[in-house]
Tab-separated table of C-alpha atoms in Angstrom:
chain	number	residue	atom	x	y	z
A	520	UNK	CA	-40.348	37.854	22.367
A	521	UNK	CA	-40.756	36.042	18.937
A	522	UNK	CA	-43.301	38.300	17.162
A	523	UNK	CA	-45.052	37.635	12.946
A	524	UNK	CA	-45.617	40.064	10.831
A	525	UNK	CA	-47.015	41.141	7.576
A	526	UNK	CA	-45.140	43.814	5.764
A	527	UNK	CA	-44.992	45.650	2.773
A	528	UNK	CA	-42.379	47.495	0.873
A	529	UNK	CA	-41.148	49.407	-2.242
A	530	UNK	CA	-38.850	47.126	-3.908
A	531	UNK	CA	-36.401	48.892	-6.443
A	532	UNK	CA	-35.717	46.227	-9.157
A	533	UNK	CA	-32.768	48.770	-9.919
A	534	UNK	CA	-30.740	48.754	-6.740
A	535	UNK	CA	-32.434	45.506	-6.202
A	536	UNK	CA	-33.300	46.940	-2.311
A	537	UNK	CA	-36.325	46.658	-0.401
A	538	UNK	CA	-37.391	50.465	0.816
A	539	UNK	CA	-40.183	52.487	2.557
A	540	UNK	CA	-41.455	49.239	4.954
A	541	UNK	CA	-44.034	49.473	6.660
A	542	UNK	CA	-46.375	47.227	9.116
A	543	UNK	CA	-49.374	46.283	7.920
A	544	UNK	CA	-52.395	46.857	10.059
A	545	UNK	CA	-55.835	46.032	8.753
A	546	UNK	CA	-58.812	46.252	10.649
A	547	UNK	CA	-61.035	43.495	11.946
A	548	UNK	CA	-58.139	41.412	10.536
A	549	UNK	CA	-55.998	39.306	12.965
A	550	UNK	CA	-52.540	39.328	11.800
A	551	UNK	CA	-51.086	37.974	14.611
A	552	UNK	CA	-49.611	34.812	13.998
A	553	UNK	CA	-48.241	32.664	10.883
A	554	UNK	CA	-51.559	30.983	10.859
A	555	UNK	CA	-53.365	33.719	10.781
A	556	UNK	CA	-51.322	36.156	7.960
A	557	UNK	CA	-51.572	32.824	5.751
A	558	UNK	CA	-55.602	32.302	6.443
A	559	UNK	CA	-55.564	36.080	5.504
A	560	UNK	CA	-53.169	36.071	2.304
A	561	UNK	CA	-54.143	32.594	0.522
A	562	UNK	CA	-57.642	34.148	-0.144
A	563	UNK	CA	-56.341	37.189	-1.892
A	564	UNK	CA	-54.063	37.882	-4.617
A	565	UNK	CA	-51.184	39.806	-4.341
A	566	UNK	CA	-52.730	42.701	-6.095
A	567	UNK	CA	-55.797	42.789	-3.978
A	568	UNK	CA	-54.015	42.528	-0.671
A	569	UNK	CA	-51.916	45.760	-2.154
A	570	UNK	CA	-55.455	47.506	-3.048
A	571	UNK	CA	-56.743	46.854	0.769
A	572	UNK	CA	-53.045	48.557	2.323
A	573	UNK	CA	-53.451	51.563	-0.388
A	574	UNK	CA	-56.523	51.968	1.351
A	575	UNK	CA	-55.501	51.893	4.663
A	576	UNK	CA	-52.747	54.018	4.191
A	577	UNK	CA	-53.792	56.341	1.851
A	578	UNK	CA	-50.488	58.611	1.942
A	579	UNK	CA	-48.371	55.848	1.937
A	580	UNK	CA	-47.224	55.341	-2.008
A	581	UNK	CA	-45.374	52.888	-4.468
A	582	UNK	CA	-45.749	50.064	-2.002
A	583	UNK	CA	-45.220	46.803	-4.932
A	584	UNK	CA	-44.006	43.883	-2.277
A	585	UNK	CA	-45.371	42.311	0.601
A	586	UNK	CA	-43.508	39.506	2.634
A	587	UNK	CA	-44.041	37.804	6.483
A	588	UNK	CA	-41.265	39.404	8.961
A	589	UNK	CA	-40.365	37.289	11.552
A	590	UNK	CA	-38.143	38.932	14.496
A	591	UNK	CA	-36.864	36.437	17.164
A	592	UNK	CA	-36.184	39.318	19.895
A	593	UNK	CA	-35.100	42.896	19.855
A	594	UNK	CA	-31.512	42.203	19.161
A	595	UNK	CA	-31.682	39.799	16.230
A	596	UNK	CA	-31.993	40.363	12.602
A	597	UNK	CA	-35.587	40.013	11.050
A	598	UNK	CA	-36.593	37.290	8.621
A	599	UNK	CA	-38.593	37.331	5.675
A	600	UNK	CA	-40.755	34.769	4.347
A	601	UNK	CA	-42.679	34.615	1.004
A	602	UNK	CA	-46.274	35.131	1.193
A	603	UNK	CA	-48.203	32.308	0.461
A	604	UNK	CA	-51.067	34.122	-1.304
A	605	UNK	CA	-54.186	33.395	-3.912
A	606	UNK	CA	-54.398	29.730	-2.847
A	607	UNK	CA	-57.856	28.962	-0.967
A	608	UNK	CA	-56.864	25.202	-1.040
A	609	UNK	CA	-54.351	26.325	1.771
A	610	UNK	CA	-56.819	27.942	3.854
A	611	UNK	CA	-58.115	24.895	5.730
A	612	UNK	CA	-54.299	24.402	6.877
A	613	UNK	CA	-54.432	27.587	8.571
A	614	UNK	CA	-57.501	26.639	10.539
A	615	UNK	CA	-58.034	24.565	13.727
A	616	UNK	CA	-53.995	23.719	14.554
A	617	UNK	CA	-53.294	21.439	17.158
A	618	UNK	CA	-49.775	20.943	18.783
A	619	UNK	CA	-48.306	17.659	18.402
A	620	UNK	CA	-45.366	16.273	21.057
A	621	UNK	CA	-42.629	14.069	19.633
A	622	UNK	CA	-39.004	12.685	18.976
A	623	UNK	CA	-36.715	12.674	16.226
A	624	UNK	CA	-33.333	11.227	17.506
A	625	UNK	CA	-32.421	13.500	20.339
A	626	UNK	CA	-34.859	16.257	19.688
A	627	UNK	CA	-37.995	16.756	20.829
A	628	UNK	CA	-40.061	18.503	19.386
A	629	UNK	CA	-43.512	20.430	19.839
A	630	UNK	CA	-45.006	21.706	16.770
A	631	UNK	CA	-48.154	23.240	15.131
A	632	UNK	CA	-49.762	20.807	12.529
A	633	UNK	CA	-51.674	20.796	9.702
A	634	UNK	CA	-55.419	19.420	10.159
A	635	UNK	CA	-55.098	15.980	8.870
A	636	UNK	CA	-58.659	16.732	6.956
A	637	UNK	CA	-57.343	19.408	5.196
A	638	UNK	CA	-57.701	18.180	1.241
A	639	UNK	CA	-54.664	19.858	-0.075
A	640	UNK	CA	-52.911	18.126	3.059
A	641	UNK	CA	-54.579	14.831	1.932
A	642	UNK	CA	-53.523	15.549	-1.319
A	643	UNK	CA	-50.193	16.283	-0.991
A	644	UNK	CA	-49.494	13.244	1.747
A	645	UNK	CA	-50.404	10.979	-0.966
A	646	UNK	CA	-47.887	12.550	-3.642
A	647	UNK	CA	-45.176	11.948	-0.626
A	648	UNK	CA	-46.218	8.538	0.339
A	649	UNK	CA	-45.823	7.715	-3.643
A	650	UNK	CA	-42.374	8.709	-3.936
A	651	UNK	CA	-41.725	7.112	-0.419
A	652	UNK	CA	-43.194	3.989	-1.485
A	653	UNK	CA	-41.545	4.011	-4.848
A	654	UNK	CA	-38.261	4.674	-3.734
A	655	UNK	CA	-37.866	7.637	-5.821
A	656	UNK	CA	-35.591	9.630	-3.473
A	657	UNK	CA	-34.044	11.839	-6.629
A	658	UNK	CA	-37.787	12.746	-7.436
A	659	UNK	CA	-38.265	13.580	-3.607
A	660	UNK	CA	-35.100	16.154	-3.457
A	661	UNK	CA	-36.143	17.913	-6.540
A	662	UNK	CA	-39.372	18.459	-5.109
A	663	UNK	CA	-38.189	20.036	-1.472
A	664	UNK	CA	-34.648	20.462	-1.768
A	665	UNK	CA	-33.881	21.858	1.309
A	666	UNK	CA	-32.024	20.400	4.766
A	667	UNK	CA	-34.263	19.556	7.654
A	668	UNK	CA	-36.319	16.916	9.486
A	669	UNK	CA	-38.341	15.863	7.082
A	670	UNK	CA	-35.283	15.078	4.609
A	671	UNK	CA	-33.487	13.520	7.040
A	672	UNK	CA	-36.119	11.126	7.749
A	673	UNK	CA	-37.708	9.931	4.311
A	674	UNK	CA	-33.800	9.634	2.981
A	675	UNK	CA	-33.520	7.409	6.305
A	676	UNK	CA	-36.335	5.490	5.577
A	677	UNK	CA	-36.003	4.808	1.248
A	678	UNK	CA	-31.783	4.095	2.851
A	679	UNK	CA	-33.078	1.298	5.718
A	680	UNK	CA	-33.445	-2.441	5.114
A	681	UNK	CA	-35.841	-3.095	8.034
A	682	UNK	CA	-35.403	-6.189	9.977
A	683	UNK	CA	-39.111	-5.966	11.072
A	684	UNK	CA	-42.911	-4.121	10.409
A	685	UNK	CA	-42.795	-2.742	13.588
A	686	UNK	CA	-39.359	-0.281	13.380
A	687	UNK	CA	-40.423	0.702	9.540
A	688	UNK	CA	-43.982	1.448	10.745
A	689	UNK	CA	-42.474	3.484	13.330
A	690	UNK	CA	-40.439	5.383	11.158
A	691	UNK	CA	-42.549	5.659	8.698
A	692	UNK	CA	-45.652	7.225	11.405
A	693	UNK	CA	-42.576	9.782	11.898
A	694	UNK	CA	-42.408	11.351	8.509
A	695	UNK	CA	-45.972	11.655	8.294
A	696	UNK	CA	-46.618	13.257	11.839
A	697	UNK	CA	-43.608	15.656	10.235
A	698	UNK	CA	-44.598	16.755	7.234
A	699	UNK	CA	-48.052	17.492	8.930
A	700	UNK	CA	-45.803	19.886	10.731
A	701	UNK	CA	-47.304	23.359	9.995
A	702	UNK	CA	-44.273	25.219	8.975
A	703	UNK	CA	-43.022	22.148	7.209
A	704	UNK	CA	-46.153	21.516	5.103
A	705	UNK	CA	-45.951	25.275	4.554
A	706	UNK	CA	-42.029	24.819	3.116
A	707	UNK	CA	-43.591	21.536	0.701
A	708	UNK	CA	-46.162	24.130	-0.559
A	709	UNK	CA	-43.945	27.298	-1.116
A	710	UNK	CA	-41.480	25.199	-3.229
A	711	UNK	CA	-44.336	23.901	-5.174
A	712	UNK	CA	-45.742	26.791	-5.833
A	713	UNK	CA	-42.134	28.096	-7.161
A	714	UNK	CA	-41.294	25.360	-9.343
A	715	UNK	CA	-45.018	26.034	-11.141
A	716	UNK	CA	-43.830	29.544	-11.347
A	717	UNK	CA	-40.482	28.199	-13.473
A	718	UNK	CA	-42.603	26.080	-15.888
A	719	UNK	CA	-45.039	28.879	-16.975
A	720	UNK	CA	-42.392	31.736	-17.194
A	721	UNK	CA	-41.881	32.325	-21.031
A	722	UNK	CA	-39.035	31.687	-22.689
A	723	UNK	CA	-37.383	32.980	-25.632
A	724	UNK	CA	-38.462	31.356	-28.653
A	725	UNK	CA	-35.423	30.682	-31.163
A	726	UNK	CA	-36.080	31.358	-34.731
A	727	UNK	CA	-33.760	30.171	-37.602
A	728	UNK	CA	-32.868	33.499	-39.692
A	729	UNK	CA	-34.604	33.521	-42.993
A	730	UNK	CA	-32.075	33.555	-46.071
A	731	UNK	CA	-34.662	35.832	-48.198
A	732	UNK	CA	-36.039	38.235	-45.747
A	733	UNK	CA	-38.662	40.820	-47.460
A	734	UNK	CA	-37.659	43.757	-48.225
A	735	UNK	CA	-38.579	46.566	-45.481
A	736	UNK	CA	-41.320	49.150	-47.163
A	737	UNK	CA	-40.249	52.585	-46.041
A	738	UNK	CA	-43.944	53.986	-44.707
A	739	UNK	CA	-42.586	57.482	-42.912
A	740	UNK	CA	-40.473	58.022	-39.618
A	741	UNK	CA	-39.310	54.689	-38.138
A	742	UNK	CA	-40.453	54.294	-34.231
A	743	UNK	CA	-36.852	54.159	-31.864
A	744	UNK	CA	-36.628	51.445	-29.410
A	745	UNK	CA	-37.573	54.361	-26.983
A	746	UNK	CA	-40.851	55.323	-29.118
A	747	UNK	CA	-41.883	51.787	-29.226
A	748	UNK	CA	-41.104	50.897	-25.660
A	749	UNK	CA	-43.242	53.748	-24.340
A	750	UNK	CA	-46.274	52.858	-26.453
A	751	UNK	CA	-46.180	49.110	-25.261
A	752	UNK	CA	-46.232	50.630	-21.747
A	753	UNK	CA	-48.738	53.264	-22.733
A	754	UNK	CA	-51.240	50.503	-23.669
A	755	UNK	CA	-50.420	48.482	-20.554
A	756	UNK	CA	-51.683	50.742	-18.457
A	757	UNK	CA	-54.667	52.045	-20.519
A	758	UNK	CA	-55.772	48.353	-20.418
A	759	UNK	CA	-55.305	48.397	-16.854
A	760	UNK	CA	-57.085	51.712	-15.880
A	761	UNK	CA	-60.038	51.520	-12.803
A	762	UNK	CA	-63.594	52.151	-13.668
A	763	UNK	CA	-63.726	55.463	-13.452
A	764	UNK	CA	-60.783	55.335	-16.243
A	765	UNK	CA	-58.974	58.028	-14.251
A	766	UNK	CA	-56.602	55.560	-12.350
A	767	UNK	CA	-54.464	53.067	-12.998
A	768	UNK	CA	-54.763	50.194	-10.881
A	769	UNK	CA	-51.656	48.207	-12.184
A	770	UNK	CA	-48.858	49.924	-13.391
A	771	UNK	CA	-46.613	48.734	-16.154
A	772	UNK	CA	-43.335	49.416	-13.026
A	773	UNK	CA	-45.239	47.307	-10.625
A	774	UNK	CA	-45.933	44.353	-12.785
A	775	UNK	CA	-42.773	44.097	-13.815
A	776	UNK	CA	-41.443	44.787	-10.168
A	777	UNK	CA	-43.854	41.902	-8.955
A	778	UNK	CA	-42.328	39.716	-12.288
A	779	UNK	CA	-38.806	39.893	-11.310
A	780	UNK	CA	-39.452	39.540	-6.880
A	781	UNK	CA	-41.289	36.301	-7.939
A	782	UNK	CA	-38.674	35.387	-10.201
A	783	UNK	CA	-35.486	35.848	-7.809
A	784	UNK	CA	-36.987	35.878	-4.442
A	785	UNK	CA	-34.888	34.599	-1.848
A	786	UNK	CA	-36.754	33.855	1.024
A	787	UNK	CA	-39.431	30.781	0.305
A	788	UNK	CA	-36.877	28.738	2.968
A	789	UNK	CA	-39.628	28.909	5.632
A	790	UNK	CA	-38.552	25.355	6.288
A	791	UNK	CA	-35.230	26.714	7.946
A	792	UNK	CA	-37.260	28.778	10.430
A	793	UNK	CA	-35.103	29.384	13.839
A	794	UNK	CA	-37.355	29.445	16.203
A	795	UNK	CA	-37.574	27.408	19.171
A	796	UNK	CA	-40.196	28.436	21.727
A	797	UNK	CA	-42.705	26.141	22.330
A	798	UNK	CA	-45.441	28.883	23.005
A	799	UNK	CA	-45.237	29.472	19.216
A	800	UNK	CA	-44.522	26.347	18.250
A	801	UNK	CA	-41.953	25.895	15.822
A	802	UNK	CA	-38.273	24.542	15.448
A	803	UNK	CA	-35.521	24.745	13.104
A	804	UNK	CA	-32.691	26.947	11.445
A	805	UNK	CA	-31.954	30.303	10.511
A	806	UNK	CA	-32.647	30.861	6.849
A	807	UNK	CA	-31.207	34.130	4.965
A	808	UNK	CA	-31.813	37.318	6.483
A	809	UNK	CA	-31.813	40.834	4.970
A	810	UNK	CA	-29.443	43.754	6.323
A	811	UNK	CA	-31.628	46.803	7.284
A	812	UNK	CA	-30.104	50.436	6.585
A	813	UNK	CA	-32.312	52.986	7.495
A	814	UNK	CA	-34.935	53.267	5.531
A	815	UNK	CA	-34.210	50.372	2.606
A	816	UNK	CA	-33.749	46.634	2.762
A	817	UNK	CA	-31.104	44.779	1.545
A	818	UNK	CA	-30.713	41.270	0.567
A	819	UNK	CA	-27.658	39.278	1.726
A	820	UNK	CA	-27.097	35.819	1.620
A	821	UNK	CA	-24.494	33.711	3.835
């Protein structure tokens, strides 16, 4: 049986492998579904929802990575998903699902949606009925690029010369009643939230080299790259001490371990989800899956 699951890991930016995970159990928490690990992560930040496991598991260290798991049966390979966290416009779309029954071609499909009152669905419906509307089909791909239903249909629709109201209403009633799909509107908001991720990551600032540069004053020892690399890190972490100023409660290793997993993360393709039972209410394709080898994770794509 299809089963969700909220996980956390160690992830070792050096062997680039996901180790030590473990199922996260909190209590008076329901972790249950999709729905529910979403309703749960979009009000927290990563760093928080880390704080609340420490706590839980006390003897359980270096955790710096959490992710959905998603295992189809016994038999098949898991699937992770990135967390959608620290987004409360979100949580509305986790609340008060209802299936929906319908066709696309020859498949028929019953899905989980999205409340249409949701704002951030309202929101969002209108930035997709723009480009629909426009015609802008280039703007539409770079803003899911991915291969599914939804695709499939708007590139349909902006394609079509309609002979009459009636057969583009129709088709047009079909895109919407798809992207309120929950695991669809959940895809449109993970690559969103990615591509604002790209714009505010820094970038190396070229400077042209000065043709009189001063002359260096010789004030003692020089600091070595070493020297000055462990008092950047130093003051990291004194800046980031608890309270009490006896902890720290964000290392210099996990920040840049959560830097580079939101940086290269491979699976935010929860469009591509391959599940098919109706009980849980979701349809689509197998996305990239990790290879599990004892203890650590490791990332493989096809």
């Amino acid at each position: 049986m299809s089963k969700y699951s909220l996980v956390a890991s160690y992830y070792n930016m050096y062997t680039k492998t996901y180790q030590n995970e473990i199922t996260i159990n909190l209590p008076e928490i329901n972790l249950s579904t999709l729905q529910n690990i979403d309703n749960f992560t979009s009000k927290h930040s990563t760093y928080e929802i880390l704080q609340l496991i420490k706590k839980q598991y006390p003897n359980v260290h270096d955790l710096n990575h959490i992710a959905v798991k998603y295992t189809k049966n016994k038999s098949a390979n898991p699937v992770y998903y990135r967390v959608l966290d620290n987004n409360p416009e979100f949580t509305p779309c986790t609340e008060n699902n209802t299936l929906k029954q319908y066709r696309i071609g020859n498949q028929y499909i019953t899905s989980l949606t999205v409340p249409n009152s949701a704002p951030l669905f309202q929101k969002e419906k209108e930035n997709l009925v723009e480009l629909i509307e426009t015609k802008n089909l280039i703007g539409f791909r770079n803003l899911y690029p991915h291969h599914d239903n939804l695709v499939f249909l708007v590139t349909r629709y902006i394609n079509t010369s309609y002979d009459d109201d009636s057969s583009r209403e129709r088709d047009f009633n079909l895109i919407m009643t798809e992207f309120s799909r929950y695991i669809t509107f959940r895809g449109w908001i993970i690559n969103k939230e990615k591509q604002q991720e790209y714009l505010y990551q820094p970038r190396p600032i070229a400077y042209a080299p000065n043709p009189n540069p001063p002359k260096k004053i010789k004030k003692g020892k020089v600091p070595s790259i070493e020297e000055n690399e462990a008092e950047y890190i130093r003051k990291f972490e004194e800046d980031h001490k608890d309270s009490n100023n006896k902890e720290y409660k964000y290392s210099y290793n996990t920040y840049q371990a959560e830097m580079h997993n939101r940086e290269y993360l491979e699976e935010d393709k929860e469009e591509f989800l391959s599940e098919r039972e109706v009980q849980d209410a979701y349809y689509g394709q197998e996305p990239d899956y990790y290879e599990e080898n004892n203890s650590n994770i490791k990332r493989r794509r096809h």
